[in-house]
mmCIF file of C-alpha atoms and ligand atoms in Angstrom:
data_model
loop_
_atom_site.group_PDB
_atom_site.id
_atom_site.type_symbol
_atom_site.label_atom_id
_atom_site.label_comp_id
_atom_site.label_asym_id
_atom_site.label_seq_id
_atom_site.Cartn_x
_atom_site.Cartn_y
_atom_site.Cartn_z
ATOM 1 C CA UNK A 1 4.030 -11.147 -10.819
ATOM 2 C CA UNK A 2 2.084 -14.265 -10.557
ATOM 3 C CA UNK A 3 2.099 -16.820 -7.534
ATOM 4 C CA UNK A 4 3.486 -19.405 -9.830
ATOM 5 C CA UNK A 5 6.578 -17.421 -10.631
ATOM 6 C CA UNK A 6 7.090 -16.613 -6.945
ATOM 7 C CA UNK A 7 6.768 -20.391 -5.938
ATOM 8 C CA UNK A 8 9.283 -21.361 -8.615
ATOM 9 C CA UNK A 9 11.979 -19.138 -7.311
ATOM 10 C CA UNK A 10 11.025 -20.089 -3.578
ATOM 11 C CA UNK A 11 10.856 -23.954 -4.164
ATOM 12 C CA UNK A 12 8.252 -26.518 -3.573
ATOM 13 C CA UNK A 13 8.821 -27.050 0.134
ATOM 14 C CA UNK A 14 5.521 -27.349 2.181
ATOM 15 C CA UNK A 15 6.054 -27.574 5.945
ATOM 16 C CA UNK A 16 2.967 -29.019 7.417
ATOM 17 C CA UNK A 17 1.876 -30.643 10.729
ATOM 18 C CA UNK A 18 -0.936 -33.174 11.485
ATOM 19 C CA UNK A 19 -3.900 -32.038 13.443
ATOM 20 C CA UNK A 20 -3.402 -34.577 16.447
ATOM 21 C CA UNK A 21 0.274 -33.500 16.734
ATOM 22 C CA UNK A 22 0.966 -31.505 20.097
ATOM 23 C CA UNK A 23 1.565 -27.880 19.885
ATOM 24 C CA UNK A 24 4.981 -28.321 21.373
ATOM 25 C CA UNK A 25 6.036 -30.350 18.258
ATOM 26 C CA UNK A 26 4.697 -27.470 15.938
ATOM 27 C CA UNK A 27 6.619 -24.865 18.031
ATOM 28 C CA UNK A 28 9.864 -27.203 17.529
ATOM 29 C CA UNK A 29 9.123 -27.286 13.794
ATOM 30 C CA UNK A 30 8.613 -23.479 13.492
ATOM 31 C CA UNK A 31 11.798 -22.815 15.484
ATOM 32 C CA UNK A 32 13.534 -25.342 13.383
ATOM 33 C CA UNK A 33 12.444 -23.984 9.995
ATOM 34 C CA UNK A 34 12.670 -20.360 10.980
ATOM 35 C CA UNK A 35 8.893 -19.714 9.866
ATOM 36 C CA UNK A 36 5.951 -18.200 11.344
ATOM 37 C CA UNK A 37 3.150 -20.614 10.486
ATOM 38 C CA UNK A 38 2.465 -24.174 9.269
ATOM 39 C CA UNK A 39 -0.320 -25.616 7.369
ATOM 40 C CA UNK A 40 -2.219 -28.316 8.860
ATOM 41 C CA UNK A 41 -2.755 -31.337 6.859
ATOM 42 C CA UNK A 42 -5.057 -34.451 6.708
ATOM 43 C CA UNK A 43 -4.000 -38.138 5.727
ATOM 44 C CA UNK A 44 -4.098 -37.538 2.081
ATOM 45 C CA UNK A 45 -2.192 -34.113 2.146
ATOM 46 C CA UNK A 46 -5.413 -32.333 2.097
ATOM 47 C CA UNK A 47 -5.329 -28.667 3.669
ATOM 48 C CA UNK A 48 -7.452 -28.717 6.899
ATOM 49 C CA UNK A 49 -6.099 -25.598 8.826
ATOM 50 C CA UNK A 50 -3.217 -23.327 9.374
ATOM 51 C CA UNK A 51 -1.603 -22.734 12.685
ATOM 52 C CA UNK A 52 0.575 -19.526 13.141
ATOM 53 C CA UNK A 53 2.718 -18.221 15.906
ATOM 54 C CA UNK A 54 0.048 -15.779 16.775
ATOM 55 C CA UNK A 55 -2.360 -18.807 17.412
ATOM 56 C CA UNK A 56 0.164 -20.255 19.774
ATOM 57 C CA UNK A 57 0.690 -16.889 21.659
ATOM 58 C CA UNK A 58 -3.046 -16.833 21.984
ATOM 59 C CA UNK A 59 -3.065 -20.121 23.214
ATOM 60 C CA UNK A 60 -0.359 -19.415 25.811
ATOM 61 C CA UNK A 61 -2.226 -16.375 26.803
ATOM 62 C CA UNK A 62 -5.446 -18.495 27.666
ATOM 63 C CA UNK A 63 -3.992 -21.546 28.916
ATOM 64 C CA UNK A 64 -0.548 -21.023 30.142
ATOM 65 C CA UNK A 65 2.299 -23.529 29.282
ATOM 66 C CA UNK A 66 -0.181 -26.408 29.508
ATOM 67 C CA UNK A 67 -1.056 -25.519 25.846
ATOM 68 C CA UNK A 68 2.175 -27.142 24.864
ATOM 69 C CA UNK A 69 0.377 -30.524 25.389
ATOM 70 C CA UNK A 70 -2.637 -29.482 23.602
ATOM 71 C CA UNK A 71 -3.327 -30.652 19.687
ATOM 72 C CA UNK A 72 -2.661 -28.493 16.744
ATOM 73 C CA UNK A 73 -6.336 -28.626 15.867
ATOM 74 C CA UNK A 74 -7.394 -27.048 19.110
ATOM 75 C CA UNK A 75 -5.767 -23.891 18.226
ATOM 76 C CA UNK A 76 -5.520 -23.686 14.112
ATOM 77 C CA UNK A 77 -7.838 -21.518 11.945
ATOM 78 C CA UNK A 78 -9.754 -24.214 10.062
ATOM 79 C CA UNK A 79 -11.550 -21.442 7.896
ATOM 80 C CA UNK A 80 -8.346 -21.140 5.537
ATOM 81 C CA UNK A 81 -7.918 -18.463 2.985
ATOM 82 C CA UNK A 82 -6.417 -19.830 -0.292
ATOM 83 C CA UNK A 83 -4.892 -18.607 -3.470
ATOM 84 C CA UNK A 84 -4.247 -20.111 -6.861
ATOM 85 C CA UNK A 85 -1.187 -20.117 -8.734
ATOM 86 C CA UNK A 86 -2.629 -17.658 -11.288
ATOM 87 C CA UNK A 87 -3.244 -14.892 -8.496
ATOM 88 C CA UNK A 88 -0.725 -11.818 -8.467
ATOM 89 C CA UNK A 89 1.668 -10.650 -5.858
ATOM 90 C CA UNK A 90 -0.384 -7.450 -5.390
ATOM 91 C CA UNK A 91 -3.673 -9.128 -5.251
ATOM 92 C CA UNK A 92 -2.262 -11.223 -2.222
ATOM 93 C CA UNK A 93 -0.725 -8.133 -0.523
ATOM 94 C CA UNK A 94 -4.173 -6.791 -0.671
ATOM 95 C CA UNK A 95 -6.044 -9.933 0.730
ATOM 96 C CA UNK A 96 -3.522 -10.394 3.431
ATOM 97 C CA UNK A 97 -3.616 -6.781 4.491
ATOM 98 C CA UNK A 98 -7.614 -6.759 4.561
ATOM 99 C CA UNK A 99 -7.741 -10.079 6.274
ATOM 100 C CA UNK A 100 -4.853 -9.218 8.859
ATOM 101 C CA UNK A 101 -3.012 -12.485 8.188
ATOM 102 C CA UNK A 102 0.530 -13.015 6.843
ATOM 103 C CA UNK A 103 0.388 -16.360 5.089
ATOM 104 C CA UNK A 104 -1.358 -17.926 2.183
ATOM 105 C CA UNK A 105 -1.739 -21.643 1.008
ATOM 106 C CA UNK A 106 -1.603 -21.972 -2.639
ATOM 107 C CA UNK A 107 -3.632 -24.659 -4.583
ATOM 108 C CA UNK A 108 -3.025 -25.624 -8.066
ATOM 109 C CA UNK A 109 -5.495 -26.267 -10.817
ATOM 110 C CA UNK A 110 -6.488 -29.461 -9.292
ATOM 111 C CA UNK A 111 -7.122 -28.001 -5.881
ATOM 112 C CA UNK A 112 -3.953 -29.647 -4.383
ATOM 113 C CA UNK A 113 -1.556 -27.617 -2.101
ATOM 114 C CA UNK A 114 1.074 -26.202 -4.021
ATOM 115 C CA UNK A 115 2.897 -24.108 -1.512
ATOM 116 C CA UNK A 116 2.543 -21.164 0.993
ATOM 117 C CA UNK A 117 3.549 -17.589 0.157
ATOM 118 C CA UNK A 118 4.184 -15.268 3.187
ATOM 119 C CA UNK A 119 3.910 -11.619 3.155
ATOM 120 C CA UNK A 120 7.750 -11.496 3.439
ATOM 121 C CA UNK A 121 7.844 -13.348 0.029
ATOM 122 C CA UNK A 122 5.568 -10.891 -1.506
ATOM 123 C CA UNK A 123 7.297 -7.704 -0.047
ATOM 124 C CA UNK A 124 10.716 -9.151 -0.948
ATOM 125 C CA UNK A 125 9.513 -9.707 -4.712
ATOM 126 C CA UNK A 126 7.968 -6.331 -4.784
ATOM 127 C CA UNK A 127 10.986 -4.567 -3.667
ATOM 128 C CA UNK A 128 13.032 -6.262 -6.381
ATOM 129 C CA UNK A 129 10.460 -5.246 -9.063
ATOM 130 C CA UNK A 130 10.306 -1.794 -8.054
ATOM 131 C CA UNK A 131 14.335 -1.852 -7.955
ATOM 132 C CA UNK A 132 14.405 -3.036 -11.526
ATOM 133 C CA UNK A 133 11.836 -0.246 -12.481
ATOM 134 C CA UNK A 134 13.701 2.418 -11.128
ATOM 135 C CA UNK A 135 17.057 1.026 -12.626
ATOM 136 C CA UNK A 136 15.169 1.035 -16.019
ATOM 137 C CA UNK A 137 13.751 4.445 -15.386
ATOM 138 C CA UNK A 138 17.290 5.874 -14.619
ATOM 139 C CA UNK A 139 18.731 4.347 -17.719
ATOM 140 C CA UNK A 140 16.077 5.714 -20.091
ATOM 141 C CA UNK A 141 16.491 9.246 -18.500
ATOM 142 C CA UNK A 142 20.074 9.113 -18.878
ATOM 143 C CA UNK A 143 19.958 7.987 -22.359
ATOM 144 C CA UNK A 144 17.756 11.008 -23.157
ATOM 145 C CA UNK A 145 19.563 13.615 -21.461
HETATM 146 P P1 LIG B 1 -0.323 -14.649 10.717
HETATM 147 O O1 LIG B 1 -0.449 -13.470 10.477
HETATM 148 O O2 LIG B 1 -0.397 -15.348 9.537
HETATM 149 O O3 LIG B 1 0.717 -15.155 11.549
HETATM 150 O O4 LIG B 1 -1.821 -15.181 11.357
HETATM 151 C C1 LIG B 1 -2.686 -14.369 12.013
HETATM 152 C C2 LIG B 1 -4.036 -15.265 12.292
HETATM 153 O O5 LIG B 1 -4.627 -15.717 11.066
HETATM 154 C C3 LIG B 1 -3.753 -16.538 12.740
HETATM 155 O O6 LIG B 1 -4.997 -16.713 13.654
HETATM 156 C C4 LIG B 1 -3.639 -17.503 11.632
HETATM 157 O O7 LIG B 1 -4.269 -18.807 12.181
HETATM 158 C C5 LIG B 1 -4.703 -16.991 10.812
HETATM 159 N N1 LIG B 1 -4.014 -17.212 9.445
HETATM 160 C C6 LIG B 1 -3.152 -17.089 8.883
HETATM 161 N N2 LIG B 1 -2.997 -17.394 7.672
HETATM 162 C C7 LIG B 1 -4.449 -17.421 7.240
HETATM 163 C C8 LIG B 1 -4.967 -17.990 6.050
HETATM 164 N N3 LIG B 1 -4.409 -17.870 4.804
HETATM 165 N N4 LIG B 1 -6.622 -17.981 6.071
HETATM 166 C C9 LIG B 1 -7.174 -17.852 7.279
HETATM 167 N N5 LIG B 1 -6.610 -17.686 8.404
HETATM 168 C C10 LIG B 1 -5.015 -17.415 8.384
#
């Protein structure tokens, strides 16, 4: 299962914020869209960071509620690990588990942002794949009984 196939069924929506937006507006966006992280993009749509709910919790721990007025770039992770549309679901799961993060921006062949895959997307696909394999195995066994 490739990332390209996962993105196709998920749709092309990329929810992003600008680096100078406030944490309060990023929090409002995360809540409205029911997601756990947003990519941070520059003026030409280029990927410059990722901000997850975990960064916001850390900011709240360090600065209290004042952090709501801080900028996104002050809390985001700038060293973003990305994948390509050709990577596999299994490869992503391994990288996310080892790196201890749950979101992975996807770049197309031109290095342009093509989407974001979360660990939830990967697990969902993996479960449905396992279910299909189990069903095929059951049919095979009952046909040879
Ligand atoms: P998450 O588990 O994705 O909510 O994020 C946990 C931490 O990893 C946060 O500090 C995020 O900013 C960071 N993070 C999330 N996704 C990535 C990524 N693809 N590359 C690098 N850091 C990330």
